[in-house]
């Protein structure tokens, strides 16, 4: 008896021809023991609705072909259900896919997921918005706000880098007011991490584990373009945690309080949310297919 599954795909994500890819992937998944019903998204939020409907119908595995944003939307629809999330790379950076040890090419990813174990992943909540990877405020959120979606689809990471260069020159690095487990903090950049990796596979919060029941807060207090460039350089070299203007700590509850025009991004998408804003873990985890347990505390490899 094949396992029941749906394949949610975002036709606009990344530079893959998602509709054609979906047909190929459905065939591979069916060869791997699943019955698959393709479900294309047509507007923001559709992945949440489609995933929630699949879970309510008793579908066992929800495959999602798209970027980190589409994956985040689907996770929002599955949170609290017994359905299993199965990520397929179809976006620009596919950070979550990389963290779970899923191959970067969709056909290879589909084959790997057919035999991958089910693990449990913590889910962050930014207000009521779920996230799998991170929520951050500061320069990178400003980059996401400036980024043209059409250029991102056409040029991929090149568009992100181009937008990042212009944002780096224009951003004014305001002081961000944060309260972490009751302790006031100030920084010019803050990332609240549920997974350790960022912007590909850079380890922004190296000690984070996907099922450790904690969020990790990464703070940079450096002001200005030179400090931002230095932080980016040291992050790429894996030594940013040794900087004098950087602090990394575990926290259960993080509150964002100021400034009022705070730039915020969640799993790579810019968001407008009202302050003060509380960030914490959801009460339940989500089930997910993940070939690698390297970032899971309870699944060491």
GROMACS .gro file of C-alpha atoms in nm:
model
  301
    1UNK     CA    1   0.000   0.000   0.000
    2UNK     CA    2   0.161   0.333  -0.104
    3UNK     CA    3   0.194   0.612   0.151
    4UNK     CA    4  -0.039   0.906   0.088
    5UNK     CA    5   0.123   1.231  -0.016
    6UNK     CA    6   0.068   1.565  -0.183
    7UNK     CA    7   0.324   1.775  -0.367
    8UNK     CA    8   0.285   2.149  -0.309
    9UNK     CA    9   0.491   2.357  -0.548
   10UNK     CA   10   0.539   2.727  -0.604
   11UNK     CA   11   0.555   2.798  -0.980
   12UNK     CA   12   0.725   3.133  -0.907
   13UNK     CA   13   1.002   3.012  -0.671
   14UNK     CA   14   1.367   3.013  -0.776
   15UNK     CA   15   1.471   2.960  -1.137
   16UNK     CA   16   1.350   2.603  -1.183
   17UNK     CA   17   1.058   2.535  -1.417
   18UNK     CA   18   0.852   2.421  -1.120
   19UNK     CA   19   0.551   2.283  -1.309
   20UNK     CA   20   0.771   2.057  -1.521
   21UNK     CA   21   0.980   1.964  -1.217
   22UNK     CA   22   0.666   1.871  -1.026
   23UNK     CA   23   0.571   1.608  -1.286
   24UNK     CA   24   0.916   1.452  -1.271
   25UNK     CA   25   0.924   1.458  -0.892
   26UNK     CA   26   0.576   1.309  -0.861
   27UNK     CA   27   0.691   1.016  -1.078
   28UNK     CA   28   1.004   0.965  -0.865
   29UNK     CA   29   0.804   0.978  -0.542
   30UNK     CA   30   0.548   0.732  -0.677
   31UNK     CA   31   0.833   0.497  -0.772
   32UNK     CA   32   0.952   0.538  -0.413
   33UNK     CA   33   0.629   0.420  -0.258
   34UNK     CA   34   0.401   0.726  -0.242
   35UNK     CA   35   0.070   0.815  -0.403
   36UNK     CA   36   0.111   1.180  -0.501
   37UNK     CA   37  -0.138   1.455  -0.580
   38UNK     CA   38   0.023   1.775  -0.719
   39UNK     CA   39  -0.098   2.101  -0.561
   40UNK     CA   40   0.032   2.427  -0.718
   41UNK     CA   41   0.020   2.750  -0.520
   42UNK     CA   42  -0.123   3.057  -0.691
   43UNK     CA   43  -0.085   3.332  -0.431
   44UNK     CA   44   0.099   3.404  -0.104
   45UNK     CA   45  -0.049   3.195   0.176
   46UNK     CA   46  -0.173   2.917  -0.053
   47UNK     CA   47   0.090   2.672   0.075
   48UNK     CA   48  -0.050   2.713   0.427
   49UNK     CA   49  -0.406   2.644   0.311
   50UNK     CA   50  -0.306   2.346   0.095
   51UNK     CA   51  -0.094   2.191   0.371
   52UNK     CA   52  -0.369   2.239   0.630
   53UNK     CA   53  -0.625   2.079   0.398
   54UNK     CA   54  -0.393   1.783   0.333
   55UNK     CA   55  -0.335   1.729   0.705
   56UNK     CA   56  -0.709   1.747   0.776
   57UNK     CA   57  -0.771   1.488   0.504
   58UNK     CA   58  -0.526   1.248   0.670
   59UNK     CA   59  -0.245   1.278   0.415
   60UNK     CA   60   0.070   1.127   0.565
   61UNK     CA   61   0.346   1.328   0.392
   62UNK     CA   62   0.332   1.679   0.248
   63UNK     CA   63   0.612   1.735  -0.004
   64UNK     CA   64   0.693   2.100  -0.072
   65UNK     CA   65   0.889   2.217  -0.378
   66UNK     CA   66   0.982   2.581  -0.331
   67UNK     CA   67   1.203   2.821  -0.144
   68UNK     CA   68   1.236   2.870   0.230
   69UNK     CA   69   0.934   3.101   0.225
   70UNK     CA   70   0.705   2.842   0.066
   71UNK     CA   71   0.836   2.581   0.309
   72UNK     CA   72   0.762   2.814   0.602
   73UNK     CA   73   0.407   2.866   0.477
   74UNK     CA   74   0.347   2.491   0.450
   75UNK     CA   75   0.487   2.435   0.799
   76UNK     CA   76   0.235   2.688   0.932
   77UNK     CA   77  -0.045   2.472   0.793
   78UNK     CA   78   0.097   2.151   0.943
   79UNK     CA   79   0.186   2.274   1.290
   80UNK     CA   80  -0.007   2.074   1.548
   81UNK     CA   81  -0.098   1.796   1.303
   82UNK     CA   82   0.036   1.444   1.251
   83UNK     CA   83   0.133   1.510   0.887
   84UNK     CA   84   0.501   1.499   0.794
   85UNK     CA   85   0.673   1.783   0.606
   86UNK     CA   86   0.909   1.683   0.325
   87UNK     CA   87   1.114   1.972   0.175
   88UNK     CA   88   1.230   1.973  -0.186
   89UNK     CA   89   1.473   2.242  -0.315
   90UNK     CA   90   1.299   2.483  -0.549
   91UNK     CA   91   1.407   2.827  -0.427
   92UNK     CA   92   1.711   3.053  -0.446
   93UNK     CA   93   1.912   2.953  -0.138
   94UNK     CA   94   1.722   2.655   0.013
   95UNK     CA   95   1.878   2.700   0.356
   96UNK     CA   96   1.644   2.461   0.539
   97UNK     CA   97   1.696   2.190   0.277
   98UNK     CA   98   2.073   2.218   0.318
   99UNK     CA   99   2.053   2.203   0.696
  100UNK     CA  100   1.858   1.877   0.678
  101UNK     CA  101   2.111   1.710   0.449
  102UNK     CA  102   1.875   1.699   0.150
  103UNK     CA  103   2.048   1.704  -0.193
  104UNK     CA  104   2.038   2.035  -0.380
  105UNK     CA  105   1.898   1.890  -0.706
  106UNK     CA  106   1.523   1.819  -0.687
  107UNK     CA  107   1.532   1.466  -0.844
  108UNK     CA  108   1.810   1.354  -0.610
  109UNK     CA  109   1.626   1.516  -0.319
  110UNK     CA  110   1.306   1.327  -0.400
  111UNK     CA  111   1.492   0.996  -0.406
  112UNK     CA  112   1.663   1.076  -0.074
  113UNK     CA  113   1.334   1.170   0.094
  114UNK     CA  114   1.177   0.838  -0.006
  115UNK     CA  115   1.414   0.666   0.237
  116UNK     CA  116   1.476   0.949   0.487
  117UNK     CA  117   1.384   0.906   0.856
  118UNK     CA  118   1.122   1.121   1.026
  119UNK     CA  119   1.260   1.365   1.281
  120UNK     CA  120   1.098   1.633   1.498
  121UNK     CA  121   1.187   1.998   1.445
  122UNK     CA  122   1.129   2.290   1.681
  123UNK     CA  123   0.923   2.572   1.528
  124UNK     CA  124   0.972   2.938   1.617
  125UNK     CA  125   0.688   3.187   1.647
  126UNK     CA  126   0.741   3.552   1.558
  127UNK     CA  127   0.422   3.685   1.707
  128UNK     CA  128   0.188   3.430   1.547
  129UNK     CA  129   0.401   3.375   1.234
  130UNK     CA  130   0.585   3.038   1.241
  131UNK     CA  131   0.944   3.007   1.121
  132UNK     CA  132   1.179   2.715   1.072
  133UNK     CA  133   1.513   2.889   1.023
  134UNK     CA  134   1.528   3.234   1.181
  135UNK     CA  135   1.379   3.576   1.228
  136UNK     CA  136   1.615   3.871   1.203
  137UNK     CA  137   1.615   4.248   1.225
  138UNK     CA  138   1.867   4.485   1.076
  139UNK     CA  139   2.062   4.498   0.752
  140UNK     CA  140   1.960   4.162   0.606
  141UNK     CA  141   1.592   4.239   0.665
  142UNK     CA  142   1.645   4.571   0.487
  143UNK     CA  143   1.800   4.380   0.196
  144UNK     CA  144   1.492   4.156   0.174
  145UNK     CA  145   1.266   4.461   0.178
  146UNK     CA  146   1.453   4.619  -0.114
  147UNK     CA  147   1.486   4.297  -0.315
  148UNK     CA  148   1.285   4.286  -0.635
  149UNK     CA  149   1.106   3.946  -0.654
  150UNK     CA  150   1.125   3.938  -1.035
  151UNK     CA  151   1.500   3.996  -1.032
  152UNK     CA  152   1.539   3.733  -0.759
  153UNK     CA  153   1.359   3.474  -0.973
  154UNK     CA  154   1.564   3.567  -1.279
  155UNK     CA  155   1.910   3.608  -1.130
  156UNK     CA  156   1.891   3.412  -0.803
  157UNK     CA  157   2.171   3.475  -0.555
  158UNK     CA  158   2.319   3.740  -0.785
  159UNK     CA  159   2.009   3.956  -0.732
  160UNK     CA  160   2.039   3.912  -0.355
  161UNK     CA  161   2.405   4.017  -0.361
  162UNK     CA  162   2.327   4.320  -0.579
  163UNK     CA  163   2.046   4.425  -0.347
  164UNK     CA  164   2.273   4.364  -0.049
  165UNK     CA  165   2.542   4.597  -0.185
  166UNK     CA  166   2.294   4.882  -0.232
  167UNK     CA  167   2.134   4.818   0.108
  168UNK     CA  168   2.476   4.817   0.276
  169UNK     CA  169   2.547   5.164   0.133
  170UNK     CA  170   2.205   5.309   0.221
  171UNK     CA  171   2.124   5.154   0.561
  172UNK     CA  172   2.169   5.377   0.868
  173UNK     CA  173   2.218   5.099   1.132
  174UNK     CA  174   1.973   5.218   1.402
  175UNK     CA  175   1.989   5.086   1.759
  176UNK     CA  176   1.751   4.794   1.814
  177UNK     CA  177   1.601   4.748   2.160
  178UNK     CA  178   1.556   4.385   2.265
  179UNK     CA  179   1.462   4.205   2.587
  180UNK     CA  180   1.594   3.847   2.614
  181UNK     CA  181   1.440   3.651   2.902
  182UNK     CA  182   1.383   3.976   3.087
  183UNK     CA  183   1.731   4.121   3.023
  184UNK     CA  184   1.748   4.440   2.811
  185UNK     CA  185   1.987   4.430   2.514
  186UNK     CA  186   2.085   4.673   2.240
  187UNK     CA  187   2.230   4.594   1.900
  188UNK     CA  188   2.236   4.710   1.540
  189UNK     CA  189   2.162   4.357   1.416
  190UNK     CA  190   1.979   4.067   1.580
  191UNK     CA  191   1.897   3.716   1.458
  192UNK     CA  192   1.678   3.473   1.648
  193UNK     CA  193   1.784   3.130   1.527
  194UNK     CA  194   1.606   2.795   1.530
  195UNK     CA  195   1.861   2.638   1.294
  196UNK     CA  196   2.235   2.715   1.301
  197UNK     CA  197   2.277   2.794   0.933
  198UNK     CA  198   2.213   3.111   0.736
  199UNK     CA  199   2.251   3.248   0.380
  200UNK     CA  200   2.334   2.909   0.237
  201UNK     CA  201   2.527   2.706   0.491
  202UNK     CA  202   2.708   2.971   0.698
  203UNK     CA  203   2.689   2.879   1.067
  204UNK     CA  204   2.542   3.191   1.224
  205UNK     CA  205   2.455   3.023   1.557
  206UNK     CA  206   2.682   2.716   1.567
  207UNK     CA  207   2.548   2.565   1.892
  208UNK     CA  208   2.182   2.557   1.787
  209UNK     CA  209   2.018   2.218   1.752
  210UNK     CA  210   1.689   2.180   1.571
  211UNK     CA  211   1.523   1.991   1.856
  212UNK     CA  212   1.690   2.138   2.167
  213UNK     CA  213   1.385   2.337   2.281
  214UNK     CA  214   1.570   2.669   2.271
  215UNK     CA  215   1.618   2.966   2.045
  216UNK     CA  216   1.958   3.131   2.010
  217UNK     CA  217   1.997   3.507   1.984
  218UNK     CA  218   2.285   3.647   1.778
  219UNK     CA  219   2.357   4.016   1.845
  220UNK     CA  220   2.597   4.247   1.664
  221UNK     CA  221   2.658   4.588   1.818
  222UNK     CA  222   2.887   4.718   1.547
  223UNK     CA  223   2.772   5.048   1.398
  224UNK     CA  224   2.821   5.155   1.039
  225UNK     CA  225   2.923   5.004   0.709
  226UNK     CA  226   3.274   4.900   0.811
  227UNK     CA  227   3.147   4.702   1.111
  228UNK     CA  228   2.877   4.535   0.898
  229UNK     CA  229   3.134   4.437   0.637
  230UNK     CA  230   3.364   4.302   0.907
  231UNK     CA  231   3.083   4.096   1.058
  232UNK     CA  232   2.995   3.951   0.716
  233UNK     CA  233   3.361   3.867   0.647
  234UNK     CA  234   3.405   3.696   0.985
  235UNK     CA  235   3.077   3.507   0.945
  236UNK     CA  236   3.199   3.371   0.611
  237UNK     CA  237   3.525   3.265   0.781
  238UNK     CA  238   3.344   3.107   1.077
  239UNK     CA  239   3.495   3.341   1.337
  240UNK     CA  240   3.223   3.601   1.397
  241UNK     CA  241   3.150   3.462   1.746
  242UNK     CA  242   3.497   3.580   1.856
  243UNK     CA  243   3.427   3.944   1.770
  244UNK     CA  244   3.411   4.188   2.061
  245UNK     CA  245   3.091   4.342   1.925
  246UNK     CA  246   2.908   4.008   1.893
  247UNK     CA  247   2.711   3.817   2.158
  248UNK     CA  248   2.539   3.480   2.115
  249UNK     CA  249   2.307   3.345   2.384
  250UNK     CA  250   2.023   3.097   2.430
  251UNK     CA  251   1.683   3.241   2.520
  252UNK     CA  252   1.326   3.121   2.565
  253UNK     CA  253   1.149   3.452   2.509
  254UNK     CA  254   1.273   3.748   2.304
  255UNK     CA  255   1.090   4.078   2.274
  256UNK     CA  256   1.158   4.332   2.000
  257UNK     CA  257   1.066   4.682   2.119
  258UNK     CA  258   1.222   4.950   1.897
  259UNK     CA  259   1.266   5.131   1.664
  260UNK     CA  260   0.910   5.163   1.536
  261UNK     CA  261   1.017   5.125   1.169
  262UNK     CA  262   1.212   4.806   1.237
  263UNK     CA  263   1.306   4.599   0.932
  264UNK     CA  264   1.213   4.235   0.994
  265UNK     CA  265   1.257   3.919   0.788
  266UNK     CA  266   1.135   3.567   0.861
  267UNK     CA  267   1.297   3.275   0.675
  268UNK     CA  268   1.401   3.508   0.394
  269UNK     CA  269   1.077   3.705   0.353
  270UNK     CA  270   1.027   4.067   0.463
  271UNK     CA  271   0.744   4.117   0.714
  272UNK     CA  272   0.559   4.411   0.866
  273UNK     CA  273   0.464   4.326   1.225
  274UNK     CA  274   0.366   4.561   1.506
  275UNK     CA  275   0.594   4.626   1.802
  276UNK     CA  276   0.640   4.519   2.073
  277UNK     CA  277   0.681   4.173   1.923
  278UNK     CA  278   0.741   3.850   2.114
  279UNK     CA  279   0.941   3.562   1.966
  280UNK     CA  280   0.937   3.217   2.122
  281UNK     CA  281   0.906   2.848   2.033
  282UNK     CA  282   0.572   2.693   1.945
  283UNK     CA  283   0.436   2.445   2.199
  284UNK     CA  284   0.453   2.158   1.949
  285UNK     CA  285   0.720   2.047   1.705
  286UNK     CA  286   0.668   1.956   1.343
  287UNK     CA  287   0.750   1.618   1.193
  288UNK     CA  288   0.991   1.641   0.902
  289UNK     CA  289   1.178   1.406   0.668
  290UNK     CA  290   1.550   1.472   0.708
  291UNK     CA  291   1.832   1.250   0.577
  292UNK     CA  292   2.088   1.410   0.808
  293UNK     CA  293   2.067   1.439   1.187
  294UNK     CA  294   2.379   1.656   1.223
  295UNK     CA  295   2.185   1.952   1.363
  296UNK     CA  296   1.952   1.743   1.583
  297UNK     CA  297   2.032   1.691   1.950
  298UNK     CA  298   1.817   1.380   1.979
  299UNK     CA  299   1.937   1.225   1.653
  300UNK     CA  300   2.319   1.234   1.667
  301UNK     CA  301   2.517   1.099   1.375
   0.00000   0.00000   0.00000
